[in-house]
């Protein structure tokens, strides 16, 4: 079957660093996406990884290990506005269908 | 430049009724995907339209159908509504090809459907 697992909720402090993990088991693999979703809003694109390694985009970085079926999103210098749900999604065999995790709710405390 | 536009934003329907949701993709995008998102869950893929054809379908019953028009806009129709169809329905647009991997899918703000 196809499955994406991520922690349900995490708490971090403003200014700190947090790592949100995602493990996936999908039929085929054509890349992994990370999206941010604030409550009641649309998901917004953060990153896409298809090769092993770390991709850095400002305060956000995403890592992929295809052999381990594992990815993480690293958020640095946390700000209160980073409080949101973070969803990982795998693009499998079809190239058109994303399989989504349930999302990790990140709570930032002052 | 307008992003993805969905209408209506909220809708309340009675069990057994039919509903039509609408989506206008971001300018320059030609592909539209529809997702159902239950509260506290990730989106579930319903189907994707490209060149006015359903290209891929997720694990949803035939009560869920769609259409794409020549201007790339799309509709999602749900017949014989069930209480379990209550959810946020998201439309995502993309440019066919590698663009979706560079820029990601662009999502609309969704239609919140409540079935009573």
mmCIF file of N, CA and C in Angstrom, chain A residues 5-80:
data_model
loop_
_atom_site.group_PDB
_atom_site.id
_atom_site.type_symbol
_atom_site.label_atom_id
_atom_site.label_comp_id
_atom_site.label_asym_id
_atom_site.label_seq_id
_atom_site.Cartn_x
_atom_site.Cartn_y
_atom_site.Cartn_z
ATOM 1 N N UNK A 5 3.989 9.000 6.544
ATOM 2 C CA UNK A 5 3.892 9.236 7.976
ATOM 3 C C UNK A 5 4.665 10.467 8.386
ATOM 4 N N UNK A 6 4.048 11.279 9.205
ATOM 5 C CA UNK A 6 4.721 12.424 9.793
ATOM 6 C C UNK A 6 4.127 12.649 11.183
ATOM 7 N N UNK A 7 4.908 13.286 12.080
ATOM 8 C CA UNK A 7 4.374 13.512 13.430
ATOM 9 C C UNK A 7 3.145 14.421 13.372
ATOM 10 N N UNK A 8 2.245 14.206 14.310
ATOM 11 C CA UNK A 8 1.005 14.969 14.318
ATOM 12 C C UNK A 8 1.224 16.415 14.725
ATOM 13 N N UNK A 9 2.060 16.617 15.729
ATOM 14 C CA UNK A 9 2.244 17.967 16.261
ATOM 15 C C UNK A 9 3.649 18.130 16.820
ATOM 16 N N UNK A 10 4.205 19.321 16.668
ATOM 17 C CA UNK A 10 5.507 19.649 17.245
ATOM 18 C C UNK A 10 5.435 21.066 17.806
ATOM 19 N N UNK A 11 6.231 21.297 18.824
ATOM 20 C CA UNK A 11 6.307 22.631 19.428
ATOM 21 C C UNK A 11 7.759 23.086 19.415
ATOM 22 N N UNK A 12 7.974 24.358 19.094
ATOM 23 C CA UNK A 12 9.324 24.908 19.070
ATOM 24 C C UNK A 12 9.269 26.355 19.539
ATOM 25 N N UNK A 13 10.453 26.896 19.816
ATOM 26 C CA UNK A 13 10.556 28.257 20.343
ATOM 27 C C UNK A 13 10.974 29.226 19.243
ATOM 28 N N UNK A 14 10.431 30.400 19.292
ATOM 29 C CA UNK A 14 10.800 31.455 18.334
ATOM 30 C C UNK A 14 12.317 31.636 18.313
ATOM 31 N N UNK A 15 12.865 31.686 17.098
ATOM 32 C CA UNK A 15 14.309 31.858 16.938
ATOM 33 C C UNK A 15 15.096 30.563 16.874
ATOM 34 N N UNK A 16 14.456 29.464 17.229
ATOM 35 C CA UNK A 16 15.133 28.162 17.244
ATOM 36 C C UNK A 16 15.070 27.489 15.877
ATOM 37 N N UNK A 17 15.525 26.224 15.855
ATOM 38 C CA UNK A 17 15.503 25.390 14.645
ATOM 39 C C UNK A 17 14.604 24.182 14.918
ATOM 40 N N UNK A 18 13.841 23.758 13.914
ATOM 41 C CA UNK A 18 13.017 22.566 14.073
ATOM 42 C C UNK A 18 13.121 21.700 12.831
ATOM 43 N N UNK A 19 13.096 20.394 13.032
ATOM 44 C CA UNK A 19 13.156 19.432 11.924
ATOM 45 C C UNK A 19 11.877 18.609 11.932
ATOM 46 N N UNK A 20 11.178 18.605 10.823
ATOM 47 C CA UNK A 20 9.942 17.841 10.693
ATOM 48 C C UNK A 20 10.224 16.666 9.757
ATOM 49 N N UNK A 21 10.028 15.458 10.266
ATOM 50 C CA UNK A 21 10.353 14.253 9.514
ATOM 51 C C UNK A 21 9.158 13.711 8.755
ATOM 52 N N UNK A 22 9.457 12.991 7.695
ATOM 53 C CA UNK A 22 8.423 12.372 6.864
ATOM 54 C C UNK A 22 8.980 11.063 6.311
ATOM 55 N N UNK A 23 8.275 9.975 6.509
ATOM 56 C CA UNK A 23 8.660 8.709 5.883
ATOM 57 C C UNK A 23 7.560 8.315 4.901
ATOM 58 N N UNK A 24 7.976 7.698 3.816
ATOM 59 C CA UNK A 24 6.996 7.395 2.777
ATOM 60 C C UNK A 24 7.195 5.988 2.230
ATOM 61 N N UNK A 25 6.079 5.402 1.842
ATOM 62 C CA UNK A 25 6.064 4.132 1.113
ATOM 63 C C UNK A 25 5.043 4.318 0.006
ATOM 64 N N UNK A 26 5.521 4.484 -1.203
ATOM 65 C CA UNK A 26 4.595 4.698 -2.315
ATOM 66 C C UNK A 26 4.953 3.781 -3.472
ATOM 67 N N UNK A 27 3.988 3.570 -4.326
ATOM 68 C CA UNK A 27 4.199 2.760 -5.515
ATOM 69 C C UNK A 27 4.970 3.597 -6.519
ATOM 70 N N UNK A 28 6.262 3.323 -6.656
ATOM 71 C CA UNK A 28 7.115 4.165 -7.482
ATOM 72 C C UNK A 28 7.423 5.466 -6.755
ATOM 73 N N UNK A 29 8.356 6.200 -7.296
ATOM 74 C CA UNK A 29 8.710 7.487 -6.662
ATOM 75 C C UNK A 29 9.224 8.441 -7.730
ATOM 76 N N UNK A 30 8.592 9.631 -7.775
ATOM 77 C CA UNK A 30 9.024 10.661 -8.718
ATOM 78 C C UNK A 30 9.241 11.990 -8.023
ATOM 79 N N UNK A 31 9.426 11.944 -6.718
ATOM 80 C CA UNK A 31 9.742 13.176 -6.028
ATOM 81 C C UNK A 31 8.877 13.386 -4.801
ATOM 82 N N UNK A 32 9.366 14.267 -3.927
ATOM 83 C CA UNK A 32 8.658 14.557 -2.684
ATOM 84 C C UNK A 32 8.526 16.059 -2.511
ATOM 85 N N UNK A 33 7.312 16.477 -2.193
ATOM 86 C CA UNK A 33 6.988 17.888 -2.010
ATOM 87 C C UNK A 33 6.760 18.189 -0.537
ATOM 88 N N UNK A 34 7.073 19.411 -0.147
ATOM 89 C CA UNK A 34 6.667 19.948 1.151
ATOM 90 C C UNK A 34 5.812 21.188 0.897
ATOM 91 N N UNK A 35 4.697 21.233 1.656
ATOM 92 C CA UNK A 35 3.785 22.364 1.572
ATOM 93 C C UNK A 35 3.526 22.887 2.986
ATOM 94 N N UNK A 36 3.256 24.185 3.058
ATOM 95 C CA UNK A 36 2.843 24.821 4.305
ATOM 96 C C UNK A 36 1.354 25.171 4.187
ATOM 97 N N UNK A 37 0.608 24.923 5.250
ATOM 98 C CA UNK A 37 -0.812 25.273 5.228
ATOM 99 C C UNK A 37 -1.209 25.934 6.539
ATOM 100 N N UNK A 38 -1.536 27.219 6.466
ATOM 101 C CA UNK A 38 -2.085 27.896 7.626
ATOM 102 C C UNK A 38 -3.556 27.521 7.754
ATOM 103 N N UNK A 39 -4.051 27.543 8.975
ATOM 104 C CA UNK A 39 -5.430 27.116 9.261
ATOM 105 C C UNK A 39 -6.416 27.859 8.370
ATOM 106 N N UNK A 40 -7.261 27.099 7.689
ATOM 107 C CA UNK A 40 -8.290 27.688 6.851
ATOM 108 C C UNK A 40 -7.808 28.233 5.527
ATOM 109 N N UNK A 41 -6.542 27.997 5.203
ATOM 110 C CA UNK A 41 -5.993 28.526 3.958
ATOM 111 C C UNK A 41 -5.519 27.402 3.036
ATOM 112 N N UNK A 42 -5.156 27.771 1.820
ATOM 113 C CA UNK A 42 -4.663 26.797 0.850
ATOM 114 C C UNK A 42 -3.225 26.399 1.168
ATOM 115 N N UNK A 43 -2.832 25.188 0.840
ATOM 116 C CA UNK A 43 -1.418 24.810 0.959
ATOM 117 C C UNK A 43 -0.573 25.650 0.013
ATOM 118 N N UNK A 44 0.617 26.037 0.462
ATOM 119 C CA UNK A 44 1.540 26.767 -0.407
ATOM 120 C C UNK A 44 2.841 25.974 -0.534
ATOM 121 N N UNK A 45 3.385 25.967 -1.713
ATOM 122 C CA UNK A 45 4.552 25.168 -2.075
ATOM 123 C C UNK A 45 5.800 25.666 -1.362
ATOM 124 N N UNK A 46 6.552 24.727 -0.762
ATOM 125 C CA UNK A 46 7.825 25.059 -0.125
ATOM 126 C C UNK A 46 9.007 24.490 -0.899
ATOM 127 N N UNK A 47 8.947 23.177 -1.225
ATOM 128 C CA UNK A 47 10.121 22.559 -1.836
ATOM 129 C C UNK A 47 9.748 21.273 -2.555
ATOM 130 N N UNK A 48 10.674 20.866 -3.428
ATOM 131 C CA UNK A 48 10.543 19.600 -4.149
ATOM 132 C C UNK A 48 11.919 18.944 -4.180
ATOM 133 N N UNK A 49 11.993 17.672 -3.813
ATOM 134 C CA UNK A 49 13.243 16.893 -3.869
ATOM 135 C C UNK A 49 12.996 15.626 -4.678
ATOM 136 N N UNK A 50 13.919 15.322 -5.562
ATOM 137 C CA UNK A 50 13.857 14.037 -6.271
ATOM 138 C C UNK A 50 15.199 13.297 -6.165
ATOM 139 N N UNK A 51 16.265 14.041 -5.934
ATOM 140 C CA UNK A 51 17.585 13.435 -5.746
ATOM 141 C C UNK A 51 17.947 13.463 -4.265
ATOM 142 N N UNK A 52 18.763 12.518 -3.846
ATOM 143 C CA UNK A 52 19.224 12.484 -2.465
ATOM 144 C C UNK A 52 19.998 13.755 -2.133
ATOM 145 N N UNK A 53 19.815 14.201 -0.909
ATOM 146 C CA UNK A 53 20.589 15.347 -0.460
ATOM 147 C C UNK A 53 19.729 16.467 0.058
ATOM 148 N N UNK A 54 20.404 17.569 0.327
ATOM 149 C CA UNK A 54 19.774 18.727 0.959
ATOM 150 C C UNK A 54 19.579 19.841 -0.054
ATOM 151 N N UNK A 55 18.368 20.396 -0.063
ATOM 152 C CA UNK A 55 18.063 21.573 -0.886
ATOM 153 C C UNK A 55 17.771 22.720 0.067
ATOM 154 N N UNK A 56 18.467 23.839 -0.122
ATOM 155 C CA UNK A 56 18.290 24.964 0.793
ATOM 156 C C UNK A 56 17.615 26.123 0.094
ATOM 157 N N UNK A 57 16.632 26.697 0.807
ATOM 158 C CA UNK A 57 15.908 27.862 0.288
ATOM 159 C C UNK A 57 15.695 28.822 1.439
ATOM 160 N N UNK A 58 16.640 29.707 1.629
ATOM 161 C CA UNK A 58 16.497 30.673 2.700
ATOM 162 C C UNK A 58 16.452 29.995 4.062
ATOM 163 N N UNK A 59 15.434 30.281 4.859
ATOM 164 C CA UNK A 59 15.334 29.693 6.200
ATOM 165 C C UNK A 59 14.866 28.239 6.162
ATOM 166 N N UNK A 60 14.377 27.803 4.994
ATOM 167 C CA UNK A 60 13.838 26.448 4.869
ATOM 168 C C UNK A 60 14.788 25.572 4.056
ATOM 169 N N UNK A 61 14.994 24.334 4.530
ATOM 170 C CA UNK A 61 15.779 23.350 3.788
ATOM 171 C C UNK A 61 15.004 22.045 3.793
ATOM 172 N N UNK A 62 15.177 21.256 2.737
ATOM 173 C CA UNK A 62 14.533 19.947 2.688
ATOM 174 C C UNK A 62 15.552 18.911 2.272
ATOM 175 N N UNK A 63 15.458 17.749 2.917
ATOM 176 C CA UNK A 63 16.404 16.662 2.707
ATOM 177 C C UNK A 63 15.663 15.427 2.248
ATOM 178 N N UNK A 64 16.323 14.649 1.392
ATOM 179 C CA UNK A 64 15.720 13.404 0.910
ATOM 180 C C UNK A 64 16.741 12.279 0.932
ATOM 181 N N UNK A 65 16.287 11.100 1.385
ATOM 182 C CA UNK A 65 17.053 9.863 1.238
ATOM 183 C C UNK A 65 16.114 8.850 0.600
ATOM 184 N N UNK A 66 16.337 8.569 -0.665
ATOM 185 C CA UNK A 66 15.452 7.654 -1.398
ATOM 186 C C UNK A 66 15.603 6.224 -0.885
ATOM 187 N N UNK A 67 16.808 5.836 -0.526
ATOM 188 C CA UNK A 67 17.030 4.459 -0.076
ATOM 189 C C UNK A 67 16.308 4.189 1.244
ATOM 190 N N UNK A 68 16.134 5.240 2.055
ATOM 191 C CA UNK A 68 15.466 5.074 3.347
ATOM 192 C C UNK A 68 13.996 5.481 3.300
ATOM 193 N N UNK A 69 13.539 6.006 2.183
ATOM 194 C CA UNK A 69 12.151 6.477 2.109
ATOM 195 C C UNK A 69 11.889 7.550 3.150
ATOM 196 N N UNK A 70 12.788 8.517 3.219
ATOM 197 C CA UNK A 70 12.785 9.481 4.329
ATOM 198 C C UNK A 70 13.104 10.874 3.824
ATOM 199 N N UNK A 71 12.391 11.827 4.390
ATOM 200 C CA UNK A 71 12.647 13.228 4.087
ATOM 201 C C UNK A 71 12.473 14.033 5.366
ATOM 202 N N UNK A 72 13.104 15.181 5.411
ATOM 203 C CA UNK A 72 12.796 16.121 6.490
ATOM 204 C C UNK A 72 12.801 17.541 5.972
ATOM 205 N N UNK A 73 12.054 18.365 6.671
ATOM 206 C CA UNK A 73 12.005 19.808 6.425
ATOM 207 C C UNK A 73 12.641 20.483 7.629
ATOM 208 N N UNK A 74 13.620 21.328 7.365
ATOM 209 C CA UNK A 74 14.336 22.020 8.429
ATOM 210 C C UNK A 74 13.983 23.501 8.375
ATOM 211 N N UNK A 75 13.485 24.025 9.469
ATOM 212 C CA UNK A 75 13.134 25.439 9.537
ATOM 213 C C UNK A 75 14.070 26.120 10.543
ATOM 214 N N UNK A 76 14.758 27.159 10.088
ATOM 215 C CA UNK A 76 15.696 27.870 10.941
ATOM 216 C C UNK A 76 15.127 29.230 11.344
ATOM 217 N N UNK A 77 15.688 29.792 12.401
ATOM 218 C CA UNK A 77 15.309 31.143 12.854
ATOM 219 C C UNK A 77 13.785 31.288 12.876
ATOM 220 N N UNK A 78 13.159 30.396 13.605
ATOM 221 C CA UNK A 78 11.704 30.321 13.605
ATOM 222 C C UNK A 78 11.054 31.651 13.971
ATOM 223 N N UNK A 79 9.977 31.944 13.229
ATOM 224 C CA UNK A 79 9.186 33.138 13.496
ATOM 225 C C UNK A 79 7.764 32.708 13.846
ATOM 226 N N UNK A 80 7.040 33.580 14.524
ATOM 227 C CA UNK A 80 5.678 33.232 14.948
ATOM 228 C C UNK A 80 4.809 32.892 13.735
#
